[in-house]
Coordinates of C-alpha atoms in Angstrom, one line a residue:
Chain C
M1 CA 20.4 4.3 -42.1
Q2 CA 20.1 0.7 -41.0
N3 CA 20.6 1.7 -37.6
R4 CA 18.2 3.7 -36.8
L5 CA 15.4 2.7 -39.1
E6 CA 15.9 -0.3 -36.6
K7 CA 15.8 2.1 -33.5
A8 CA 13.1 3.5 -34.7
I9 CA 11.3 -0.3 -35.7
A10 CA 12.0 -0.6 -31.6
L11 CA 11.1 2.4 -30.5
A12 CA 7.8 2.0 -31.7
G13 CA 7.1 -1.2 -29.8
A14 CA 7.4 -2.8 -33.0
A15 CA 9.8 -6.5 -33.8
H16 CA 11.3 -5.7 -36.4
T17 CA 11.1 -9.0 -38.6
P18 CA 14.2 -10.6 -40.2
A19 CA 14.8 -11.9 -43.8
A20 CA 13.5 -15.7 -42.3
G21 CA 10.0 -13.6 -41.7
V22 CA 9.3 -15.6 -38.4
A23 CA 7.9 -12.4 -36.0
P24 CA 11.4 -12.7 -32.6
S25 CA 10.4 -13.0 -29.4
G26 CA 9.9 -10.5 -27.7
W27 CA 12.5 -10.2 -25.6
A28 CA 15.4 -10.0 -27.8
V29 CA 13.5 -6.7 -28.5
L30 CA 13.5 -6.1 -24.6
L31 CA 16.7 -6.8 -24.3
R32 CA 17.4 -4.9 -26.5
R33 CA 15.5 -1.8 -25.5
M34 CA 16.8 -2.4 -22.2
G35 CA 19.8 -0.1 -23.1
R36 CA 18.3 2.7 -24.0
F37 CA 15.6 2.2 -21.3
W38 CA 18.5 2.1 -18.4
R39 CA 20.7 4.8 -19.7
S40 CA 17.4 7.6 -20.1
A41 CA 16.6 6.4 -16.3
M42 CA 19.5 7.0 -15.6
S43 CA 19.3 10.7 -16.8
N44 CA 17.1 11.8 -14.0
R45 CA 18.7 13.3 -10.6
G46 CA 16.3 10.9 -8.2
A47 CA 16.4 7.9 -10.0
R48 CA 20.9 8.3 -9.3
V49 CA 20.3 9.0 -6.2
G50 CA 17.3 6.3 -5.5
M51 CA 20.2 4.0 -7.7
V52 CA 22.9 5.1 -5.7
L53 CA 21.4 4.3 -1.9
V54 CA 19.8 0.9 -3.0
T55 CA 23.3 0.1 -4.3
V56 CA 24.6 0.8 -0.8
L57 CA 21.7 -0.8 1.2
V58 CA 22.4 -4.1 -1.3
L59 CA 26.0 -3.8 -0.1
V60 CA 25.1 -3.4 3.6
A61 CA 23.2 -6.2 3.1
F62 CA 26.1 -8.6 1.7
F63 CA 28.6 -7.2 4.0
A64 CA 26.4 -7.3 6.8
P65 CA 28.8 -9.4 9.0
W66 CA 31.6 -7.7 8.0
I67 CA 30.3 -3.4 8.5
A68 CA 29.1 -5.0 11.7
P69 CA 30.9 -4.2 14.7
Y70 CA 29.0 -6.9 16.8
P71 CA 26.3 -9.6 16.1
P72 CA 22.8 -8.4 15.7
D73 CA 21.8 -10.5 19.4
E74 CA 24.6 -10.1 21.2
M75 CA 23.2 -9.1 24.6
G76 CA 25.6 -6.8 26.7
A77 CA 28.1 -5.9 23.5
G78 CA 28.4 -2.6 25.5
M79 CA 26.4 -1.0 29.0
S80 CA 22.2 -0.9 28.1
L81 CA 21.1 2.3 27.0
L82 CA 25.0 3.8 25.8
T83 CA 24.0 6.6 24.2
P84 CA 26.3 6.9 20.1
E85 CA 29.6 7.5 20.4
M86 CA 32.9 5.7 18.5
A87 CA 32.8 2.6 19.2
Y88 CA 28.9 2.1 19.3
P89 CA 28.1 4.5 16.7
F90 CA 23.9 4.5 17.2
G91 CA 24.2 3.9 20.7
T92 CA 23.3 0.5 22.5
D93 CA 19.4 -0.6 23.4
E94 CA 18.2 -1.8 26.9
F95 CA 20.0 -4.9 26.1
G96 CA 23.0 -3.4 25.6
R97 CA 22.9 -4.7 22.3
D98 CA 24.3 -2.3 19.5
I99 CA 22.1 -0.8 17.4
F100 CA 24.6 0.0 14.5
S101 CA 25.0 -3.2 14.4
R102 CA 21.3 -4.5 14.8
V103 CA 20.1 -1.8 12.0
I104 CA 22.7 -3.1 9.3
W105 CA 21.8 -6.5 10.1
G106 CA 18.2 -5.1 9.4
A107 CA 19.2 -4.7 6.2
R108 CA 19.8 -8.4 4.8
L109 CA 16.1 -8.5 6.3
T110 CA 14.0 -5.6 4.6
I111 CA 15.9 -6.7 1.0
Q112 CA 14.8 -10.3 1.8
V113 CA 11.0 -8.7 2.9
G114 CA 11.5 -6.4 -1.1
V115 CA 12.3 -9.2 -3.0
I116 CA 10.0 -11.9 -1.3
A117 CA 7.0 -9.8 -1.4
V118 CA 6.9 -8.2 -4.4
G119 CA 8.3 -11.3 -5.9
I120 CA 5.0 -12.4 -4.4
S121 CA 3.2 -9.9 -6.2
L122 CA 4.4 -9.6 -9.1
T123 CA 4.1 -13.0 -9.9
V124 CA 1.2 -13.8 -8.9
G125 CA -0.6 -10.5 -10.6
T126 CA 1.2 -10.3 -13.8
L127 CA 0.2 -13.9 -14.6
T128 CA -4.0 -12.7 -13.5
G129 CA -3.2 -9.3 -15.4
L130 CA -2.2 -10.9 -18.9
V131 CA -4.2 -13.9 -18.8
A132 CA -7.7 -11.7 -18.1
G133 CA -6.5 -9.1 -20.3
Y134 CA -5.3 -12.3 -23.0
A135 CA -8.5 -14.6 -23.1
G136 CA -10.6 -11.9 -23.1
G137 CA -14.2 -13.0 -22.4
W138 CA -16.1 -14.4 -19.4
T139 CA -12.0 -15.2 -17.6
E140 CA -11.9 -11.6 -17.9
R141 CA -14.2 -10.2 -16.8
I142 CA -14.4 -12.9 -13.1
L143 CA -10.6 -12.4 -12.9
M144 CA -10.8 -8.4 -13.4
R145 CA -13.7 -8.0 -10.9
L146 CA -12.2 -9.7 -8.0
V147 CA -9.3 -8.2 -8.8
D148 CA -11.6 -5.4 -8.6
V149 CA -12.8 -6.2 -5.1
V150 CA -9.7 -7.4 -3.4
F151 CA -8.5 -3.8 -4.3
S152 CA -11.1 -2.3 -2.6
F153 CA -10.2 -2.3 0.5
T154 CA -6.8 -1.4 1.5
E155 CA -3.5 -2.9 1.9
T156 CA -3.5 -2.7 5.3
L157 CA -7.2 -5.0 5.6
I158 CA -5.6 -7.6 3.7
A159 CA -2.3 -8.2 4.6
L160 CA -4.0 -7.9 8.5
A161 CA -6.3 -10.8 7.1
A162 CA -4.0 -12.5 6.0
V163 CA -1.8 -12.2 8.8
A164 CA -5.0 -13.5 10.9
V165 CA -5.3 -16.5 8.8
L166 CA -1.6 -17.3 8.9
G167 CA 0.2 -15.8 12.1
P168 CA 2.5 -13.7 13.5
S169 CA 6.3 -13.7 12.1
L170 CA 8.4 -12.3 9.8
S171 CA 7.7 -14.9 7.0
N172 CA 4.2 -14.5 7.0
A173 CA 4.5 -11.0 7.2
M174 CA 6.4 -10.8 3.6
I175 CA 3.6 -13.8 2.2
A176 CA 0.7 -11.7 4.0
V177 CA 1.9 -8.2 2.1
G178 CA 3.0 -9.9 -1.1
I179 CA -0.9 -11.3 -1.5
A180 CA -2.2 -7.4 -0.7
A181 CA -0.6 -5.7 -3.1
I182 CA -1.2 -8.7 -5.9
P183 CA -4.2 -6.7 -7.9
F184 CA -2.1 -3.3 -7.9
Y185 CA 0.2 -5.6 -10.6
A186 CA -3.0 -7.6 -12.3
R187 CA -4.4 -4.4 -13.2
V188 CA -1.2 -2.3 -14.7
A189 CA -0.3 -5.9 -16.0
Y190 CA -3.7 -6.7 -17.8
S191 CA -4.3 -3.2 -18.4
V192 CA -0.9 -2.8 -20.9
T193 CA -1.8 -6.2 -22.4
L194 CA -5.2 -5.3 -23.4
V195 CA -2.9 -2.5 -25.4
E196 CA 0.0 -5.4 -26.2
R197 CA -2.6 -7.4 -28.2
N198 CA -3.6 -4.3 -30.4
R199 CA -0.1 -4.2 -32.1
A200 CA 1.0 -5.1 -35.1
Y201 CA 3.8 -7.6 -33.4
F202 CA 1.1 -10.2 -31.9
D203 CA -1.0 -9.4 -35.3
A204 CA 2.2 -10.8 -36.4
A205 CA 2.6 -13.9 -34.5
Y206 CA -0.9 -15.4 -34.0
V207 CA -1.4 -15.1 -38.2
Q208 CA 2.8 -16.7 -38.2
G209 CA 0.4 -19.9 -36.3
A210 CA 1.7 -18.8 -32.4
G211 CA -0.1 -21.3 -30.2
H212 CA -1.2 -19.5 -26.6
L213 CA 1.3 -20.4 -24.5
R214 CA 3.8 -18.5 -27.6
L215 CA 2.0 -15.6 -27.5
I216 CA 2.0 -15.0 -23.9
F217 CA 5.3 -15.9 -22.9
L218 CA 7.4 -14.9 -25.4
H219 CA 5.2 -11.7 -27.6
L220 CA 3.2 -10.1 -24.6
L221 CA 5.2 -11.3 -21.5
P222 CA 8.2 -9.2 -22.7
N223 CA 6.3 -6.8 -23.5
I224 CA 4.0 -5.4 -20.5
I225 CA 7.9 -5.6 -18.4
P226 CA 8.9 -2.4 -19.0
P227 CA 6.0 -0.5 -16.8
L228 CA 5.7 -4.0 -14.6
I229 CA 9.7 -2.9 -13.8
V230 CA 8.2 1.3 -12.3
V231 CA 5.7 -0.9 -10.2
A232 CA 8.1 -3.8 -8.4
T233 CA 10.3 -1.0 -7.9
L234 CA 7.3 1.3 -6.1
G235 CA 6.3 -1.6 -4.7
V236 CA 8.9 -2.1 -2.7
S237 CA 8.8 0.7 -0.9
S238 CA 5.2 -0.7 -0.1
A239 CA 6.2 -3.7 1.0
V240 CA 9.2 -2.3 3.0
L241 CA 6.6 0.2 5.1
A242 CA 3.8 -2.5 5.1
A243 CA 6.1 -5.1 6.7
A244 CA 7.5 -2.9 8.5
G245 CA 4.2 -1.8 9.9
L246 CA 3.2 -5.6 10.7
S247 CA 7.0 -6.5 12.6
F248 CA 5.8 -2.7 14.6
L249 CA 2.3 -3.8 15.6
G250 CA 4.4 -7.2 16.3
L251 CA 2.5 -9.1 13.6
G252 CA 5.4 -9.5 11.5
A253 CA 9.3 -10.2 13.1
Q254 CA 9.3 -11.2 17.1
P255 CA 12.3 -10.2 19.1
P256 CA 15.1 -10.8 19.3
S257 CA 15.2 -10.1 15.3
P258 CA 17.0 -7.2 13.9
E259 CA 14.2 -6.2 11.8
W260 CA 13.6 -2.5 11.6
G261 CA 10.5 -2.0 12.5
A262 CA 10.7 -4.8 15.4
M263 CA 13.2 -2.6 17.2
L264 CA 11.1 0.1 16.8
S265 CA 8.3 -1.7 18.7
A266 CA 10.7 -2.6 21.4
G267 CA 12.7 0.5 21.6
R268 CA 9.4 2.9 22.2
D269 CA 9.2 1.8 25.7
Y270 CA 12.8 3.2 26.1
F271 CA 12.3 6.5 23.8
N272 CA 12.1 8.5 26.9
Q273 CA 15.7 8.1 28.8
A274 CA 17.3 6.8 25.2
P275 CA 16.0 8.3 22.9
W276 CA 18.1 6.6 19.8
I277 CA 17.1 3.4 19.9
M278 CA 14.0 4.9 18.3
I279 CA 16.3 7.0 15.7
Y280 CA 18.1 4.8 13.8
P281 CA 15.6 2.2 12.9
G282 CA 13.1 4.3 11.5
V283 CA 15.8 6.3 9.7
A284 CA 17.0 3.4 7.5
I285 CA 12.4 2.1 6.7
M286 CA 12.6 6.2 5.9
I287 CA 15.6 6.3 3.5
T288 CA 15.0 2.0 2.6
V289 CA 11.4 3.6 0.4
L290 CA 12.3 7.3 -0.5
A291 CA 15.6 4.7 -2.0
F292 CA 13.0 2.7 -4.6
N293 CA 11.1 5.8 -4.1
L294 CA 13.1 8.2 -6.3
L295 CA 14.5 4.6 -8.7
G296 CA 10.7 4.1 -9.1
D297 CA 9.6 7.7 -10.3
G298 CA 12.4 8.4 -12.5
I299 CA 12.3 5.3 -14.1
R300 CA 8.7 6.1 -14.7
E301 CA 9.3 9.4 -15.9
A302 CA 12.0 7.8 -17.9
L303 CA 9.8 5.7 -19.7
D304 CA 7.2 8.0 -20.2
P305 CA 7.8 11.8 -19.5
R306 CA 4.0 13.0 -19.9
Q307 CA 2.6 11.1 -16.7
T308 CA 5.1 13.1 -14.4
V309 CA 3.8 12.1 -11.0
Chain V
M1 CA -26.1 9.1 -15.0
A2 CA -29.2 6.8 -13.8
S3 CA -26.9 3.9 -15.5
F4 CA -23.4 5.0 -13.7
L5 CA -25.4 4.6 -11.1
A6 CA -27.4 1.5 -11.3
Q7 CA -23.6 0.1 -11.9
R8 CA -21.5 1.4 -9.4
L9 CA -24.1 0.4 -7.1
F10 CA -24.1 -3.6 -8.5
A11 CA -20.1 -3.7 -7.9
A12 CA -20.2 -2.6 -4.7
L13 CA -22.9 -5.4 -3.7
L14 CA -20.9 -7.8 -5.4
T15 CA -17.7 -6.8 -3.7
I16 CA -19.8 -7.2 -0.1
L17 CA -20.7 -10.9 -1.1
V18 CA -17.5 -11.7 -2.3
T19 CA -16.3 -9.7 1.4
T20 CA -18.4 -12.2 3.1
V21 CA -18.0 -15.8 1.2
A22 CA -14.0 -15.1 1.3
V23 CA -14.8 -13.7 6.0
S24 CA -17.0 -16.9 6.2
M25 CA -13.7 -19.4 5.4
L26 CA -11.2 -17.0 6.4
I27 CA -11.1 -19.6 9.9
H28 CA -11.4 -22.8 7.1
L29 CA -7.9 -21.2 5.9
V30 CA -5.6 -21.4 9.0
P31 CA -2.8 -23.8 9.4
G32 CA -4.3 -26.7 11.9
D33 CA -7.3 -26.5 13.4
P34 CA -8.7 -23.1 14.1
V35 CA -10.6 -24.0 16.9
Q36 CA -7.9 -25.6 18.8
I37 CA -5.6 -22.3 17.8
M38 CA -8.5 -19.8 19.3
Y39 CA -8.4 -22.0 22.7
A40 CA -4.5 -22.8 22.8
Q41 CA -4.0 -19.1 24.9
S42 CA -7.0 -20.4 27.6
Q43 CA -6.2 -23.4 30.1
G44 CA -7.8 -26.1 31.1
T45 CA -10.3 -26.6 28.3
T46 CA -11.3 -29.7 27.4
P47 CA -12.1 -31.6 24.2
E48 CA -15.6 -31.6 25.2
Q49 CA -15.8 -27.6 25.0
L50 CA -13.8 -27.8 21.7
E51 CA -15.6 -30.5 20.4
E52 CA -19.0 -28.5 22.0
V53 CA -17.6 -24.8 20.4
R54 CA -16.6 -25.8 16.9
A55 CA -20.7 -27.0 16.7
R56 CA -21.5 -23.5 18.1
L57 CA -19.7 -21.8 15.3
G58 CA -20.8 -24.5 12.7
L59 CA -17.3 -26.2 12.0
D60 CA -18.4 -29.3 12.0
Q61 CA -20.9 -28.2 8.6
P62 CA -20.5 -28.6 4.7
L63 CA -18.7 -25.3 3.8
M64 CA -22.0 -23.8 1.6
V65 CA -24.2 -24.6 4.6
Q66 CA -21.8 -22.4 6.6
Y67 CA -21.9 -20.0 4.3
I68 CA -25.8 -19.8 4.3
Q69 CA -25.9 -20.2 8.3
Y70 CA -23.6 -17.2 9.0
M71 CA -24.9 -15.4 6.2
G72 CA -28.7 -15.7 8.1
R73 CA -27.0 -15.2 10.7
V74 CA -25.2 -11.5 9.6
L75 CA -28.1 -10.3 7.3
Q76 CA -30.2 -10.3 11.0
G77 CA -26.9 -8.1 12.7
D78 CA -25.7 -11.1 14.3
L79 CA -21.5 -11.4 14.0
G80 CA -21.8 -14.0 16.5
R81 CA -20.1 -13.6 19.9
T82 CA -16.1 -13.1 20.5
I83 CA -14.5 -16.1 21.9
R84 CA -12.6 -14.5 25.1
G85 CA -15.5 -12.2 27.5
D86 CA -18.0 -14.2 25.6
Q87 CA -19.6 -11.0 24.0
P88 CA -21.6 -10.1 20.7
V89 CA -19.3 -9.2 18.8
L90 CA -21.2 -5.9 16.4
E91 CA -22.3 -4.3 19.4
L92 CA -17.9 -3.7 20.3
L93 CA -17.8 -3.2 16.5
L94 CA -20.4 -0.4 16.6
A95 CA -18.8 1.1 19.8
R96 CA -15.7 1.9 19.1
L97 CA -16.1 2.1 14.9
P98 CA -17.1 6.4 15.4
N99 CA -13.2 6.9 17.2
T100 CA -11.8 5.1 14.0
L101 CA -14.3 7.8 11.7
I102 CA -13.4 10.3 14.0
L103 CA -10.2 9.7 13.4
A104 CA -10.0 8.9 9.6
T105 CA -12.0 12.0 8.9
S106 CA -9.7 14.7 10.9
A107 CA -6.8 12.9 9.8
L108 CA -9.0 13.2 5.8
V109 CA -9.1 17.2 6.0
I110 CA -5.8 17.9 7.3
A111 CA -4.1 16.0 4.3
C112 CA -6.5 17.6 2.1
A113 CA -6.2 21.2 3.7
I114 CA -1.7 21.1 3.0
G115 CA -2.3 18.4 0.1
L116 CA -4.4 20.4 -2.2
V117 CA -3.0 23.5 -1.3
C118 CA 0.8 22.5 -1.7
G119 CA -0.5 19.6 -5.4
F120 CA -2.0 23.3 -6.3
V121 CA 1.2 25.7 -5.7
A122 CA 3.5 23.2 -6.7
A123 CA 1.8 23.2 -9.7
Y124 CA 1.3 26.3 -10.7
R125 CA 5.5 27.6 -10.0
R126 CA 6.0 24.4 -11.6
G127 CA 9.9 24.6 -11.9
T128 CA 10.8 26.9 -10.0
W129 CA 12.3 26.0 -6.4
L130 CA 8.9 25.8 -4.2
D131 CA 8.0 23.1 -6.8
T132 CA 11.2 21.6 -6.0
L133 CA 10.6 22.1 -2.4
L134 CA 7.4 21.3 -1.9
M135 CA 8.0 18.0 -4.4
T136 CA 11.1 17.2 -2.0
S137 CA 9.2 17.3 1.1
A138 CA 6.3 15.3 -0.4
I139 CA 9.1 12.2 -1.2
L140 CA 10.1 12.2 1.9
G141 CA 6.7 12.0 2.9
V142 CA 5.6 9.2 1.3
S143 CA 8.4 7.7 2.4
M144 CA 7.9 7.8 5.7
P145 CA 6.6 5.5 8.1
H146 CA 3.2 6.4 9.8
F147 CA 4.2 4.9 13.1
W148 CA 7.5 5.7 13.2
L149 CA 6.0 9.6 12.7
G150 CA 3.9 8.9 15.2
L151 CA 6.3 7.9 17.9
I152 CA 8.3 11.2 17.5
L153 CA 5.2 13.3 17.4
L154 CA 4.9 11.3 20.5
F155 CA 8.2 11.9 21.8
Y156 CA 7.8 15.4 21.3
F157 CA 4.7 16.8 21.8
A158 CA 3.0 14.6 24.0
V159 CA 6.5 13.1 26.7
H160 CA 8.8 15.7 26.2
L161 CA 7.1 19.6 25.8
Q162 CA 3.6 17.5 27.4
W163 CA 1.5 20.3 25.7
L164 CA -0.4 17.3 24.6
P165 CA -1.8 14.0 26.4
V166 CA 0.1 10.7 26.1
A167 CA -2.9 8.3 25.3
G168 CA -7.3 8.1 26.0
S169 CA -9.7 9.3 23.6
G170 CA -10.7 13.1 24.6
A171 CA -10.4 15.4 22.0
A172 CA -7.2 16.5 22.3
N173 CA -5.7 12.8 22.5
L174 CA -7.3 13.2 18.7
V175 CA -4.3 15.8 17.4
L176 CA -1.7 13.9 17.2
P177 CA -2.8 10.9 15.3
A178 CA -4.8 13.1 13.4
V179 CA -1.7 15.2 12.5
T180 CA 0.1 12.4 12.5
L181 CA -2.1 10.0 9.6
G182 CA -3.0 13.0 7.6
V183 CA 0.3 14.2 6.9
T184 CA 1.9 11.0 5.6
N185 CA -1.1 11.1 2.9
A186 CA -0.7 15.3 2.8
A187 CA 1.8 14.7 0.8
I188 CA 0.2 11.4 -1.6
I189 CA -2.8 14.0 -2.0
A190 CA 0.1 17.0 -3.2
R191 CA 1.9 14.8 -5.7
L192 CA -1.3 13.8 -7.7
T193 CA -2.8 17.3 -7.4
R194 CA 0.6 18.1 -8.5
S195 CA -0.2 16.5 -11.8
S196 CA -3.5 16.6 -12.4
M197 CA -3.0 20.2 -12.2
I198 CA -0.3 20.5 -14.5
D199 CA -3.2 18.1 -17.0
V200 CA -5.1 20.9 -16.7
F201 CA -2.8 23.9 -17.0
D202 CA -1.6 22.0 -20.2
Q203 CA -4.9 22.5 -21.9
E204 CA -6.4 24.3 -24.3
F205 CA -9.3 26.2 -22.8
I206 CA -6.9 27.3 -20.2
R207 CA -5.5 29.3 -22.8
T208 CA -8.2 30.8 -24.7
A209 CA -9.1 31.9 -20.5
Y210 CA -6.6 33.9 -20.3
A211 CA -6.2 34.6 -24.3
K212 CA -9.5 36.8 -23.4
G213 CA -8.4 38.5 -20.9
L214 CA -9.9 37.2 -18.4
P215 CA -7.8 38.1 -14.9
R216 CA -5.5 34.9 -13.6
A217 CA -7.6 34.1 -10.4
L218 CA -10.8 33.9 -11.9
V219 CA -9.5 31.7 -14.8
L220 CA -7.9 29.6 -12.2
Y221 CA -10.6 29.5 -9.7
R222 CA -13.2 28.7 -12.2
H223 CA -11.9 27.1 -15.2
A224 CA -8.8 25.4 -13.8
L225 CA -9.8 24.3 -10.2
R226 CA -13.0 23.6 -11.8
A227 CA -11.5 20.8 -14.5
G228 CA -9.1 19.6 -12.4
L229 CA -11.0 18.6 -9.2
V230 CA -13.1 15.8 -11.0
P231 CA -10.7 13.6 -10.6
I232 CA -9.2 14.5 -7.3
V233 CA -12.3 14.3 -6.0
T234 CA -12.1 10.6 -6.7
M235 CA -8.8 10.2 -5.6
I236 CA -10.1 11.5 -2.5
G237 CA -12.3 8.5 -1.9
L238 CA -9.9 6.1 -1.9
Q239 CA -7.7 8.0 0.5
F240 CA -10.3 8.2 2.9
T241 CA -10.0 4.4 2.4
Y242 CA -6.0 4.6 3.0
M243 CA -6.7 6.9 5.9
M244 CA -9.1 4.2 7.8
G245 CA -5.6 1.3 6.6
G246 CA -3.8 3.7 8.7
A247 CA -5.9 4.9 11.3
I248 CA -5.3 0.0 12.1
V249 CA -2.2 0.7 12.4
V250 CA -1.6 4.5 14.6
E251 CA -3.9 3.8 16.9
N252 CA -1.9 1.0 18.2
V253 CA 0.6 4.4 18.0
F254 CA -1.3 6.3 20.4
G255 CA -3.9 4.6 22.2
W256 CA -7.1 5.7 19.8
N257 CA -9.8 3.6 21.0
G258 CA -10.8 2.6 17.5
V259 CA -11.3 -0.5 15.8
G260 CA -8.2 -1.1 14.5
R261 CA -6.4 -2.0 17.9
M262 CA -9.6 -3.7 18.9
A263 CA -8.5 -5.9 15.2
I264 CA -4.5 -6.2 16.6
Q265 CA -5.8 -7.3 20.0
A266 CA -8.1 -9.9 18.4
I267 CA -5.3 -10.9 16.1
F268 CA -3.8 -11.9 19.2
Q269 CA -6.1 -13.7 20.6
R270 CA -6.8 -15.7 17.2
D271 CA -10.2 -14.4 18.3
Y272 CA -11.5 -15.2 14.6
P273 CA -14.8 -13.9 15.1
L274 CA -14.3 -10.8 15.5
I275 CA -11.5 -10.0 13.2
Q276 CA -14.2 -11.8 11.2
G277 CA -17.1 -9.1 12.0
F278 CA -14.1 -6.9 11.8
I279 CA -13.5 -7.5 8.1
L280 CA -16.9 -7.2 7.2
M281 CA -17.4 -4.3 8.9
F282 CA -14.5 -3.3 7.0
A283 CA -15.3 -3.6 3.5
V284 CA -18.7 -2.1 4.5
V285 CA -17.2 1.2 5.7
V286 CA -15.0 1.5 2.5
V287 CA -17.7 0.1 -0.1
L288 CA -20.5 2.9 1.5
V289 CA -17.7 5.5 1.7
S290 CA -17.4 4.6 -2.7
V291 CA -20.3 4.6 -3.3
L292 CA -20.5 8.5 -1.6
M293 CA -17.4 9.2 -3.7
D294 CA -19.1 8.7 -6.4
L295 CA -22.4 9.5 -6.3
L296 CA -20.6 12.8 -5.3
Y297 CA -18.8 12.2 -9.0
A298 CA -21.4 11.7 -11.0
W299 CA -22.6 15.9 -9.7
L300 CA -19.4 16.9 -10.1
D301 CA -19.2 15.8 -14.0
P302 CA -21.6 16.8 -16.2
R303 CA -20.7 14.9 -19.0
I304 CA -21.9 12.1 -16.6
R305 CA -24.5 14.4 -15.0
N306 CA -26.4 14.4 -17.8
R307 CA -26.4 11.0 -19.5

């Protein structure tokens, strides 16, 4: 009975009040919700497939030196433009580099892109939305107007502008892609904050005299995290796509980097003689993006079964 | 309706204003000396010449003055001259803009045709194998990098089968880039249409319409489709913006002679006046489209039309 009551309170998103009468930080509640959240997400078939693919990707990236038969930039690992065979499962490129090894090493770069780009947009976007929603008044109006303005351009344009300023390189592409997605995260954080600050737990913490920082970071932040997990998971997909696109255009990773977009860009001249140069890096991008899309969709459905896209 | 539109127009003007500020300050965000970077690729530029460029671009003035001068020129239709070739930026961009708009519009038509039908069918046949098939294709489509799809189509249809030309800017050249851009975006439209239509199908007025004994086609067409269309129209406006962004990449795959290809070259050449002009023009197009969409939206939705 006690347990069920607790569950009901946690489900309602309200903090349960221990005997001491101090509102517990939202983090404790979040941690308790996470287990249920996780099980519910993993009951979705798409999310399970996505999770398996993501795990494989991370393992491949981590163990790249052990999995890849050759170093990624070893020229003349085989003859140039060899068709796929046992020794070179994905064939070789124009310099005789083993494409399989390059795709494997490329996974590391892709993970970096995901972590850094999403890290930037998640941190800056969440803070912007959170502060705007919490502060209200002019702060809210100015911040969100600005976010709307930036949002009205496409991510591609903002990323291009950022690369134009910073100069072409993979790390700059990661930063550019991260900046470009900030408005999206800010909007979600903002709209959830508006809902959460009207909840009872927030008032409870407020009347107990919690300060601004405490209200924002101990009470609001943990409660806006679940929807942001969805946004960030789907955000990895778009970040990987966008960064690969920039690298393909020559504005991101530069040769001889085994970044997948850059590999596609370098291989396009040999498409006719050696289509495998173009196939495998593209498939790698697609599987990665698909994995995070499936996972993100699944988590969203678990969070809000009504809102199925 | 007037207040709704006034609000939207205000937002549009504000967007353009913020863009001009951002664009005019863009050059100062460049790490290092922008003038030196711009001319790094041209051989034998003397420090005096660099100083002259600095003065010509107004970079030696206070920021506020620079912005006012920039706005003054922009309002007279002067976006400056390119670093390479010393050509007027506005003319260059306007000469290429129609190509990009044609590409984005044809892609949008393809995307809507495929996306709306698939999304509607998937929603109507929700839970069946057809729904699963369509939505699986859609998530694969969403996950496909369009430059990769473009390369594969290019290789197969232009190089291998030789049905279509490889590069150029004629009507036959439009097919592959438009399909590339259209198909990947059709997937997004299909997913959104499906969820929007499912919301509508679940509503009471649809049940009422069926209960009245209206034929299914009439309920679908007159009741469901009309109600579902309103959010879809807003979404399609947004899609056009995506198309414009996607066009930048796709133009480079197919050598389509639009502003996107020019912009990428400008970034490589560090031709900042051209980059600035491109961003400003892109912003204006995006804002104009969104205002048009708001008008359409206001006209479609009686709750706004009659306010």
